[in-house]
Amino acid sequence: MSDAYDRNLVESESSTYQRLAASIVGVGILAFAFALAALFDLTAIDATFVGLSLSNLLGVGTTLVGLGVVGLGAVSYVGYVETTPDRSAGLVPAVLFGLLWFCVAGLVVSQTFGFGALVWLPAALLVGAGAAGVAIFPREDIGSTLPAGAFALLVGLVFLTNVIGPDWAWSPTDFSATFTPKIVVPFLTVLAVLVASWAAGKAYDDFGARGRQTGAYMLIALNALGILSVLVILVAFVVSKGIGPLFEGFSVGASGIDWPFVQNGNQLTNDVNGVFPAIVGTFWLVVGSVIMAVPLAVGAAVFLTEYAEEGRFTQVVELATNGLWSTPSIVFGLFGYAFLVPRLGNSTSLLSGIFVLGFMLIPLVLITSREAINAVPDEYRDASAALGVSQWQTIKSVVVPAAMPGVITGVILGVGRIAGETAPILLVMSGSPFPSKRQAPNVLDISFSFTSSFPFVDASLISQEALLNSASALPYQLYAIITAGVGQSEAFGWGTTLVLLLVVLSFYAVGIASRAYFRNKLRS
Amino acid sequence: MAESSLKQSFDTFRAAEDIDASALLAGAVGVVFLLTALTSFVLRLGLEVPAIVGFVVVLGYGWYAHQGLTAKAVTFLMTVSTVLILGMITVFLVLESLHAFRLMGVNMLVGMDEPVTVFGVTVLPGLGNFWQPSSATYSLVPAMWGTFVTTLIATAVAAPLGVACALFLAEIAPNWAREIVKPGIEILAGIPSIVYGFIGFTVLNTYVFQNFQTPSQGSFFLVGGVIGVMALPTVVSVAEDSLDTVPDSMKDGALALGSTDWQTMTSITLPAAFSGVSAAVLLGVGRAIGETMAATVILGNTVGLPQPLYDVFGNNVTLTTLIASQYGDAGETQLSALFAAGVVLFVTVLFLSLTSLRIEAKLKQELSGD
Amino acid sequence: MSETTSKAQTQADAQTGQQSGGTTVEGETQEELREEWVQYEFDGQPAISTRDVNVHYGDDHALHDISIDIPKNSVTALIGPSGCGKSTFLRCLNRMNDRIKAADVSGEVEFNGKNIYDKGTNLVELRKRIGQVFQSPNPFPKSIRKNISYGPRKHGDIDVSLLSRLLGRDDSDEEDELVERCLRQAALWDEVKDRLDDNALGLSGGQQQRLCIARALATDPEVLLMDEPASALDPIATSRIEDLISDLAEDYTVVIVTHSMQQAARISDQTAVFLTGGYLVEYDDTDKIFENPESQRVEDYITGKFG
Ligand SMILES: Nc1ncnc2c1ncn2[C@@H]1O[C@H](COP(=O)(O)OP(=O)(O)O)[C@@H](O)[C@H]1O
Ligand SMILES: [Mg+2]
């Protein structure tokens, strides 16, 4: 048993080489952070730190990273440390490096030196092929570090020599945009750091299969972190902007809670304008479409799972459900605008909105209900049937109750989806962009009185007028603010955004939590 | 096809329950009432209310006399109505767009402002204008191009990043992280598009305007990016679900052979979940194509093609924003042209959704070894 | 189908649990575990030796102080009633227990003189040298050829990537050779030689299991762990796999879990008997165990009095 053979099985403690690779990544992270700060206006690109402009500083960082990465490859290649590189870096890195260097060379030759396509194209092809060749032919340790390190080095030198500095700008003729250093310097830094860190990550675990895993994991983890941060920052941003307007004038007094943003409409006499009509509109919209769509969808789901046999008919239904599910909301809106609106009082109305959103809700509820009913174990049905209970009784008293949690979850999630829909209600429901409190739909109109003429009673539960009049809703309110020109009411807009976000995301949160809860219950 | 299947299912229906004459009569009367209500609504005859009252009465009788049968019939009618809704939308969209299609012919889909010639042969006709209601000229080319460009950008953002993130969540992240992040991402999938629109309009438009010095506020580049981010949570969550369905035993098999986790992911897990992952991506693409509000409020919505075509900083129009920005003051013909845009959207998205169903079915079959 | 099997198993588990539990409560019939019953002397080097291996699944103490030496180039059978921890022990030997979140392993497993639970163990290298065949066949949804060459390709021993083929330096010939050799070893070659590029999921259960054995052989392991490899197979396929295992013992160290005592008696050189609760009760030459076990409980188990 040779020594090397056993060393493969159990590795030594982290080596100097690994520490070197880690510190290169560390420098990269630092440069990355500064680049993001510049991108998000946290610091100016020409600000000076320790006597260097930020772009120069980033230049130092990327140069170090680039040198380090090239060094890592070289040290491994000459056998100064023992690593396990493959014969070649592989096709995918080769293609990517080829593309990268093709772009670099093409841009430099055409933009910096101003040559035409006859010169830059061959030059770029040559350089790109060269980079791909370096990735393919030498051993993996050189093939994956040299093109990466060299790129970081080039970027660093360009920043250091102020070829791209704080005063640089580039207006390509074919694009109606100008690239300013504030965008380009951070972008190039981030790109260089990512590429170089990937190579350093590979080096950290000695190249080969495990090195590739480390390099890939670094990028993937960073990506996941990035996505999550973008989404969280987005929500946090809305909250920070909206919390002020939302609670403006909020007070809890002897006469109860006074919350102008939620209780007021829009009126010149108001101190604080609010979104009361929009909240009421969204409420009735949701209630109405649930009343319309849920029985229909659940009934259809029952028929499809309990009565129908697999065949043409179920296929057609499936097709229709999927079609409805994927139809863009603006198409629903257009349909409502041209079909429903003329037939329902000939003006935009709450009722049209209810219908259109109900149509959108049907497939969402139908699909989840079908799943839920399908998940009810057959034993339940058999047990019930064995007692001589009729099929409908079984469905009514066994199947549907068992599927109820799943159905409700589907309804909640579906409602979350439609509550935020703007396009359809813009077309079929919206009226006044900034409704006053009086304009909030007053759907419930419970009255009962005796009259002298047939049928001698005058009872009403629901106000036809409210249903057939236009109404606002939270998403439409936000749209109205945008089209009115944000300048005057931006704060109002952020407040509305926050309310909308809270409403929709709570539906989602409740729906997802209940789904998780019932899934767990089902499993155990 | 639909008819014969209807009949077939009606026959099984009859065979299953013994239907006596009164039930049959009640059913027939109920259906007549319902059809009357529907026809009356579509043709605006004003008979909806009495017909619906009649139907409810018949329903009441049926519920009282033949509950099981009535329930079955009612759920059947409910099923039919979902098909009917899609059918109605389809028929109505097409009918409404016919006028514009008759007027413009294929030019609706291929008409350019200036004729496009290749070696002296005119390949695309010129209309003098893309979109001019005053001279009844309508071409969807700019809007289709806008949808294409923004969808391409959005997909370039959402597909690779989303799938990579799903892979991280499904295979790499520690359990506790997944249990927090997965539901979090699912919740964030619910952020309404108008919220993205508002942020895009107030914050990002200004940012891009200042730092890219674009001639006006709004660009395909920004819209594509925003829609891509908007589609990300959906792609992540659907792709993660499908990665999760790859059986552990398969992964164990690969690991026991001494492949690394990363090798197992790329050569076993991802290929095995390919159908679900591509369905996730197609879902994201479908979302991007149908996305309206964020694009409408960010873009300038001038009907025209960017110059040159690949200028992603162009500030033009997409199919959805064309509809949303013009429906309000559209005359009859213009509205019909907007319906044509709706038809193109509808068909594209339907095609995508059917494709994803196909892929899924096919790969499921392959995975089960047939 | 599979559900009912597992249910039946659970029931069997419960019954054995009750019986042995009963003896524990009575106390008098409870037999002491004896050190010397598990001491097994043999010539030559052990391939793997374990020292005081304990496994907990949460609060469930699934294995108690298992210490055995497994001789090289032989077949070692692990037998015992279901639920006694045989699979758990097997998974300790190539650290597949790491994949089970609830599992907590302590003790030492020495392989080539190194404790594989030491920090810094290269799991990839370890599992390359200690292969495993699972209870139910788990071929990859790829062609038969790719299934076999999976391990060597991932270890860089065979390169048939697109790049190498473009450069004309691919190892397709080596791959073909390897595929044929391993399939022959697993007695599958004649059945599949004409459809090497078909999806492996199209094979029958027995063929799939032999494919999985061939796949494990392709990485040229020193030790092969098999967890009831024949449990899902018909008698003909089973006897083929048994023949195969006996042949393998010439070059490999085989550790096989089986619930069939006849099978253990037929193919193994030594047998370790686990009993309910996760205890190793007796470990010796297979003949000795089956003809003249020291432990009363083992004798009861083997003669079918329980389990
Ligand atoms: N993944 C697991 N999680 C929790 N407990 C487990 C797990 N696998 C096995 N066990 C428990 O460990 C004990 C031994 O199981 P196992 O090793 O599969 O037994 P055998 O293979 O002998 O039938 C059983 O009690 C079983 O319930
Ligand atoms: Mg077992």
Coordinates of C-alpha atoms in Angstrom, one line a residue, chain A residues 62-507:
Chain A
T62 CA -9.0 42.6 -9.0
T63 CA -5.3 42.7 -9.9
L64 CA -4.5 41.0 -6.6
V65 CA -7.2 38.4 -7.2
G66 CA -6.1 37.9 -10.8
L67 CA -2.4 37.5 -9.8
G68 CA -3.4 35.1 -7.0
V69 CA -5.4 32.9 -9.3
V70 CA -2.7 32.6 -11.9
G71 CA -0.3 31.9 -9.1
L72 CA -2.5 29.1 -7.7
G73 CA -2.6 27.5 -11.1
A74 CA 1.1 27.8 -11.6
V75 CA 2.0 26.4 -8.2
S76 CA -0.2 23.4 -8.8
Y77 CA 1.2 22.9 -12.3
V78 CA 4.8 22.8 -11.3
G79 CA 4.0 20.3 -8.7
Y80 CA 4.9 22.5 -5.8
V81 CA 1.7 21.3 -4.1
E82 CA 0.1 18.0 -4.7
T83 CA -3.3 18.4 -6.4
T84 CA -5.6 16.1 -8.4
P85 CA -6.3 18.0 -11.6
D86 CA -8.1 16.4 -14.6
R87 CA -6.5 16.3 -18.0
S88 CA -8.5 19.3 -19.1
A89 CA -10.8 21.9 -17.7
G90 CA -13.6 20.7 -19.9
L91 CA -15.8 21.8 -22.7
V92 CA -18.2 24.1 -20.7
P93 CA -15.5 26.3 -19.2
A94 CA -13.7 26.3 -22.5
V95 CA -16.8 27.7 -24.3
L96 CA -17.5 30.2 -21.6
F97 CA -13.9 31.4 -21.5
G98 CA -13.9 31.5 -25.3
L99 CA -17.0 33.7 -25.3
L100 CA -15.6 35.9 -22.5
W101 CA -12.3 36.6 -24.2
F102 CA -14.1 37.0 -27.6
C103 CA -16.1 39.8 -26.1
V104 CA -13.1 41.3 -24.4
A105 CA -10.9 41.3 -27.5
G106 CA -13.8 42.5 -29.7
L107 CA -14.7 45.4 -27.5
V108 CA -11.1 46.5 -27.0
V109 CA -10.2 46.3 -30.7
S110 CA -13.3 47.9 -32.0
Q111 CA -14.0 50.4 -29.3
T112 CA -10.7 51.3 -27.7
F113 CA -8.7 51.2 -31.0
G114 CA -11.6 51.9 -33.2
F115 CA -11.0 49.3 -35.9
G116 CA -13.8 48.1 -38.1
A117 CA -15.4 44.6 -38.2
L118 CA -12.7 43.4 -40.7
V119 CA -10.1 43.8 -38.0
W120 CA -11.9 43.2 -34.8
L121 CA -13.9 40.1 -35.8
P122 CA -10.8 38.1 -36.7
A123 CA -8.9 39.4 -33.7
A124 CA -11.7 38.6 -31.3
L125 CA -12.1 35.1 -32.9
L126 CA -8.4 34.5 -32.5
V127 CA -8.3 35.6 -28.9
G128 CA -11.5 33.7 -28.0
A129 CA -10.2 30.5 -29.6
G130 CA -6.9 31.1 -27.8
A131 CA -8.7 31.3 -24.4
A132 CA -10.7 28.2 -25.3
G133 CA -7.6 26.4 -26.3
V134 CA -5.9 27.3 -23.0
A135 CA -8.9 25.8 -21.2
I136 CA -8.8 22.6 -23.3
F137 CA -5.3 21.6 -23.9
P138 CA -3.2 22.2 -20.8
R139 CA -4.0 20.3 -17.5
E140 CA -7.1 21.5 -15.6
D141 CA -5.0 23.5 -13.1
I142 CA -3.7 25.8 -15.8
G143 CA -6.8 25.5 -18.0
S144 CA -9.2 26.8 -15.4
T145 CA -7.0 29.4 -13.7
L146 CA -5.1 31.1 -16.5
P147 CA -8.0 32.5 -18.5
A148 CA -9.8 33.5 -15.3
G149 CA -6.9 35.1 -13.6
A150 CA -5.8 36.8 -16.7
F151 CA -9.2 38.3 -17.1
A152 CA -9.2 39.7 -13.6
L153 CA -5.7 41.0 -14.1
L154 CA -6.7 42.8 -17.2
V155 CA -9.7 44.3 -15.6
G156 CA -7.6 45.4 -12.6
L157 CA -4.9 47.0 -14.9
V158 CA -7.6 48.8 -16.9
F159 CA -8.9 50.3 -13.7
L160 CA -5.5 51.1 -12.3
T161 CA -4.3 52.9 -15.4
N162 CA -7.5 54.8 -15.5
V163 CA -8.3 53.5 -19.0
I164 CA -11.7 53.1 -17.5
G165 CA -11.8 55.7 -14.7
P166 CA -14.3 58.0 -13.1
D167 CA -14.4 60.2 -16.2
W168 CA -14.8 57.5 -18.7
A169 CA -18.1 57.0 -20.7
W170 CA -19.0 54.9 -23.7
S171 CA -21.9 55.5 -26.0
P172 CA -22.0 52.6 -28.5
T173 CA -23.6 53.7 -31.7
D174 CA -26.1 50.9 -31.9
F175 CA -27.6 51.3 -28.5
S176 CA -29.5 54.3 -27.2
A177 CA -27.7 54.2 -23.9
T178 CA -24.4 55.5 -22.5
F179 CA -22.4 53.3 -20.3
T180 CA -21.1 55.3 -17.4
P181 CA -18.3 54.2 -15.0
K182 CA -20.8 54.0 -12.2
I183 CA -22.3 51.0 -14.0
V184 CA -19.4 49.6 -15.9
V185 CA -16.7 49.6 -13.1
P186 CA -18.8 47.7 -10.6
F187 CA -20.1 45.3 -13.3
L188 CA -16.6 44.4 -14.5
T189 CA -15.4 44.1 -11.0
V190 CA -18.2 41.7 -10.1
L191 CA -17.7 39.7 -13.3
A192 CA -13.9 39.4 -12.7
V193 CA -14.4 38.5 -9.1
L194 CA -16.9 35.8 -9.9
V195 CA -14.8 34.2 -12.6
A196 CA -11.6 34.3 -10.5
S197 CA -13.3 33.1 -7.3
W198 CA -14.7 30.2 -9.2
A199 CA -11.1 29.3 -10.2
A200 CA -9.8 29.9 -6.7
G201 CA -12.6 27.7 -5.3
K202 CA -11.5 24.9 -7.6
A203 CA -7.9 25.3 -6.5
Y204 CA -9.0 25.2 -2.8
D205 CA -10.1 21.6 -3.2
D206 CA -7.2 20.6 -5.5
F207 CA -9.1 20.7 -8.8
G208 CA -10.6 17.4 -10.1
A209 CA -14.1 16.3 -9.2
R210 CA -14.0 17.8 -5.7
G211 CA -12.4 21.1 -6.9
R212 CA -15.2 21.4 -9.5
Q213 CA -17.8 20.9 -6.8
T214 CA -16.3 23.6 -4.6
G215 CA -16.1 26.1 -7.4
A216 CA -19.7 25.3 -8.5
Y217 CA -21.0 25.4 -5.0
M218 CA -19.5 28.8 -4.4
L219 CA -21.3 30.3 -7.4
I220 CA -24.6 28.5 -6.7
A221 CA -24.7 29.5 -3.1
L222 CA -23.9 33.1 -4.1
N223 CA -26.7 33.0 -6.6
A224 CA -29.2 31.7 -4.1
L225 CA -28.1 34.4 -1.6
G226 CA -28.4 37.0 -4.3
I227 CA -31.9 36.0 -5.3
L228 CA -33.0 35.9 -1.7
S229 CA -31.5 39.3 -0.9
V230 CA -33.1 40.9 -4.0
L231 CA -36.5 39.7 -3.0
V232 CA -36.1 40.5 0.7
I233 CA -34.6 43.9 0.0
L234 CA -37.6 44.6 -2.3
V235 CA -40.1 43.9 0.4
A236 CA -38.0 45.7 3.0
F237 CA -37.8 48.7 0.7
V238 CA -41.6 48.8 0.2
V239 CA -42.1 48.5 3.9
S240 CA -39.6 51.3 4.8
K241 CA -41.1 53.6 2.2
G242 CA -44.7 52.8 2.9
I243 CA -44.8 52.5 6.7
G244 CA -44.7 56.3 7.1
P245 CA -47.6 57.2 4.9
L246 CA -49.5 54.1 6.1
F247 CA -49.5 55.3 9.7
E248 CA -49.7 59.0 9.1
G249 CA -52.1 60.5 11.6
F250 CA -52.6 57.1 13.2
S251 CA -53.9 57.4 16.7
V252 CA -55.6 55.3 19.3
G253 CA -57.9 57.5 21.3
A254 CA -60.9 57.2 23.5
S255 CA -63.2 57.0 20.4
G256 CA -61.3 54.0 19.1
I257 CA -58.6 53.7 16.5
D258 CA -58.2 56.5 14.1
W259 CA -56.3 55.3 11.1
P260 CA -56.8 57.9 8.3
F261 CA -54.9 55.9 5.6
V262 CA -57.2 53.0 5.9
Q263 CA -60.4 54.8 6.9
N264 CA -60.3 57.7 4.5
G265 CA -61.0 58.1 0.8
N266 CA -59.6 60.9 -1.4
Q267 CA -61.0 64.3 -0.7
L268 CA -59.6 67.8 -0.8
T269 CA -60.8 68.4 2.8
N270 CA -58.9 65.4 4.1
D271 CA -55.7 65.9 6.1
V272 CA -54.6 62.5 5.1
N273 CA -56.0 60.8 2.0
G274 CA -56.6 57.1 2.3
V275 CA -57.4 53.9 0.4
F276 CA -60.7 53.0 2.1
P277 CA -62.6 52.6 -1.2
A278 CA -59.9 50.5 -2.7
I279 CA -59.8 48.2 0.3
V280 CA -63.6 47.8 0.2
G281 CA -63.4 47.2 -3.5
T282 CA -60.8 44.5 -3.2
F283 CA -62.8 42.9 -0.4
W284 CA -66.0 42.6 -2.4
L285 CA -64.0 41.6 -5.4
V286 CA -62.5 38.7 -3.5
V287 CA -65.7 37.7 -1.8
G288 CA -67.6 37.9 -5.1
S289 CA -65.2 35.9 -7.1
V290 CA -64.9 33.2 -4.4
I291 CA -68.7 32.9 -4.3
M292 CA -68.8 32.6 -8.0
A293 CA -65.8 30.4 -8.7
V294 CA -65.2 28.1 -5.8
P295 CA -68.5 26.1 -6.0
L296 CA -68.1 25.8 -9.7
A297 CA -64.5 24.7 -9.5
V298 CA -65.0 22.3 -6.6
G299 CA -68.1 20.8 -8.3
A300 CA -66.1 20.3 -11.5
A301 CA -63.3 18.7 -9.5
V302 CA -65.7 16.4 -7.8
F303 CA -67.2 15.4 -11.1
L304 CA -63.8 14.8 -12.7
T305 CA -62.4 12.7 -9.9
E306 CA -65.5 10.9 -8.6
Y307 CA -67.8 10.4 -11.6
A308 CA -66.0 10.9 -14.9
E309 CA -64.1 8.1 -16.5
E310 CA -60.8 8.9 -18.1
G311 CA -61.4 9.6 -21.7
R312 CA -62.0 12.3 -24.3
F313 CA -64.1 14.4 -22.1
T314 CA -61.7 14.6 -19.2
Q315 CA -58.9 15.3 -21.7
V316 CA -60.9 18.2 -23.1
V317 CA -61.6 19.5 -19.6
E318 CA -57.9 19.2 -18.7
L319 CA -56.9 21.1 -21.8
A320 CA -59.5 23.8 -21.0
T321 CA -58.3 24.1 -17.4
N322 CA -54.7 24.4 -18.4
G323 CA -55.6 26.8 -21.1
L324 CA -57.6 29.0 -18.6
W325 CA -54.7 28.7 -16.1
S326 CA -52.1 30.0 -18.5
T327 CA -54.2 32.6 -20.3
P328 CA -52.6 36.0 -19.6
S329 CA -54.7 38.2 -17.4
I330 CA -54.9 41.0 -19.9
V331 CA -56.7 38.6 -22.2
F332 CA -59.3 38.0 -19.6
G333 CA -59.6 41.7 -19.2
L334 CA -60.1 42.2 -22.9
F335 CA -62.7 39.5 -22.9
G336 CA -64.5 41.2 -20.1
Y337 CA -64.2 44.6 -21.6
A338 CA -65.8 43.6 -24.9
F339 CA -68.2 40.8 -23.7
L340 CA -69.2 41.4 -20.1
V341 CA -69.2 45.1 -19.8
P342 CA -71.8 45.7 -22.5
R343 CA -74.0 43.1 -21.0
L344 CA -73.7 44.2 -17.4
G345 CA -75.0 47.7 -17.4
N346 CA -72.8 48.9 -20.2
S347 CA -70.3 50.5 -18.0
T348 CA -67.3 49.2 -16.0
S349 CA -68.6 47.6 -12.9
L350 CA -67.8 45.6 -9.8
L351 CA -69.8 42.7 -11.1
S352 CA -67.8 42.5 -14.3
G353 CA -64.6 42.5 -12.2
I354 CA -66.1 39.7 -10.0
F355 CA -66.9 37.7 -13.1
V356 CA -63.5 38.1 -14.7
L357 CA -61.5 37.4 -11.6
G358 CA -63.8 34.5 -10.9
F359 CA -63.0 33.1 -14.3
M360 CA -59.3 33.4 -13.4
L361 CA -59.9 31.8 -10.1
I362 CA -61.7 28.7 -11.5
P363 CA -58.6 26.9 -12.9
L364 CA -56.5 27.7 -9.8
V365 CA -59.1 26.2 -7.5
L366 CA -60.0 23.4 -9.8
I367 CA -56.5 22.1 -10.2
T368 CA -55.7 22.1 -6.4
S369 CA -59.1 20.7 -5.5
R370 CA -58.6 17.8 -8.0
E371 CA -55.3 17.1 -6.4
A372 CA -56.8 17.2 -2.9
I373 CA -59.7 15.0 -3.8
N374 CA -57.4 12.5 -5.6
A375 CA -55.3 12.4 -2.4
V376 CA -58.2 11.1 -0.4
P377 CA -57.4 7.4 0.0
D378 CA -59.6 4.9 -1.8
E379 CA -60.2 3.0 1.4
Y380 CA -62.4 5.8 2.7
R381 CA -64.6 5.4 -0.4
D382 CA -64.6 1.7 -0.1
A383 CA -65.4 1.7 3.5
S384 CA -68.3 4.0 2.9
A385 CA -69.5 2.0 -0.1
A386 CA -69.3 -1.2 1.9
L387 CA -71.8 0.2 4.3
G388 CA -74.3 0.6 1.4
V389 CA -74.0 4.3 1.3
S390 CA -74.8 5.8 -2.1
Q391 CA -72.0 7.4 -4.1
W392 CA -73.3 10.9 -3.6
Q393 CA -73.6 10.4 0.1
T394 CA -70.1 9.1 0.2
I395 CA -68.8 12.1 -1.7
K396 CA -70.8 14.5 0.5
S397 CA -70.0 13.1 3.9
V398 CA -66.6 11.4 3.3
V399 CA -64.7 12.6 0.3
V400 CA -65.3 16.3 0.3
P401 CA -64.7 16.8 4.0
A402 CA -61.5 14.8 3.8
A403 CA -60.4 17.0 0.8
M404 CA -61.5 20.2 2.4
P405 CA -58.1 21.3 3.8
G406 CA -56.5 21.0 0.4
V407 CA -59.4 22.8 -1.3
I408 CA -59.2 25.6 1.2
T409 CA -55.5 26.0 0.7
G410 CA -56.0 26.2 -3.0
V411 CA -58.7 28.8 -2.6
I412 CA -56.5 30.9 -0.3
L413 CA -53.5 30.8 -2.7
G414 CA -55.8 31.5 -5.7
V415 CA -57.3 34.5 -3.9
G416 CA -53.8 35.8 -3.2
R417 CA -53.1 35.6 -6.9
I418 CA -56.2 37.4 -8.1
A419 CA -56.2 40.0 -5.3
G420 CA -53.1 41.5 -6.8
E421 CA -54.4 41.4 -10.4
T422 CA -54.5 44.7 -12.1
A423 CA -54.9 44.3 -15.8
P424 CA -58.4 42.8 -15.9
I425 CA -59.9 45.2 -13.4
L426 CA -58.3 48.1 -15.1
L427 CA -60.3 47.2 -18.2
V428 CA -63.6 46.1 -16.7
M429 CA -64.1 47.6 -13.3
S430 CA -62.2 50.8 -12.7
G431 CA -63.8 54.2 -12.5
S432 CA -62.6 57.2 -10.6
P433 CA -58.9 57.0 -10.1
F434 CA -59.0 58.7 -6.7
P435 CA -62.4 57.8 -5.2
S436 CA -63.8 59.5 -2.2
K437 CA -65.0 57.6 0.8
R438 CA -68.6 57.9 -0.5
Q439 CA -67.6 56.1 -3.7
A440 CA -66.7 52.9 -1.9
P441 CA -69.1 50.2 -3.1
N442 CA -71.8 49.6 -0.6
V443 CA -72.7 46.1 -1.6
L444 CA -74.6 44.9 1.4
D445 CA -78.0 46.7 1.4
I446 CA -80.1 44.8 3.9
S447 CA -83.5 46.2 4.0
F448 CA -87.0 44.8 4.5
S449 CA -90.2 46.6 4.4
F450 CA -93.9 46.0 3.6
T451 CA -95.4 47.7 0.6
S452 CA -98.9 48.2 -0.6
S453 CA -98.4 46.6 -3.9
F454 CA -97.6 43.1 -5.0
P455 CA -95.6 41.2 -3.7
F456 CA -96.2 43.4 -0.6
V457 CA -92.7 43.0 0.7
D458 CA -89.6 44.9 -0.4
A459 CA -86.6 43.0 0.7
S460 CA -83.1 43.4 -0.4
L461 CA -79.8 42.0 0.6
I462 CA -77.5 43.2 -2.0
S463 CA -77.4 46.5 -3.7
Q464 CA -77.7 46.2 -7.4
E465 CA -76.4 49.7 -7.8
A466 CA -73.2 48.9 -6.0
L467 CA -72.6 45.8 -8.2
L468 CA -73.3 47.6 -11.4
N469 CA -71.2 50.6 -10.7
S470 CA -67.5 51.0 -11.2
A471 CA -65.3 50.5 -8.1
S472 CA -61.7 50.8 -7.2
A473 CA -59.4 48.1 -5.9
L474 CA -56.0 48.2 -4.3
P475 CA -54.0 47.3 -7.4
Y476 CA -56.0 49.7 -9.5
Q477 CA -55.5 52.4 -7.0
L478 CA -51.7 52.0 -7.3
Y479 CA -52.0 52.0 -11.1
A480 CA -54.0 55.2 -10.9
I481 CA -51.3 56.9 -8.8
I482 CA -48.7 56.0 -11.4
T483 CA -50.7 57.3 -14.4
A484 CA -51.6 60.5 -12.5
G485 CA -47.9 61.2 -12.3
V486 CA -46.2 60.1 -9.2
G487 CA -44.6 63.4 -8.3
Q488 CA -47.5 64.7 -6.2
S489 CA -48.5 61.6 -4.4
E490 CA -45.5 59.3 -4.3
A491 CA -45.9 58.8 -0.5
F492 CA -49.5 57.9 -1.1
G493 CA -48.3 55.3 -3.7
W494 CA -45.8 53.7 -1.3
G495 CA -48.5 53.5 1.4
T496 CA -50.9 51.8 -1.1
T497 CA -48.1 49.5 -2.2
L498 CA -47.5 48.4 1.3
V499 CA -51.2 47.7 2.0
L500 CA -51.5 45.7 -1.3
L501 CA -48.4 43.8 -0.5
L502 CA -49.6 43.0 3.0
V503 CA -53.0 41.9 1.8
V504 CA -51.6 39.6 -0.9
L505 CA -48.7 38.2 0.9
S506 CA -50.8 37.4 3.9
F507 CA -53.1 35.3 1.7

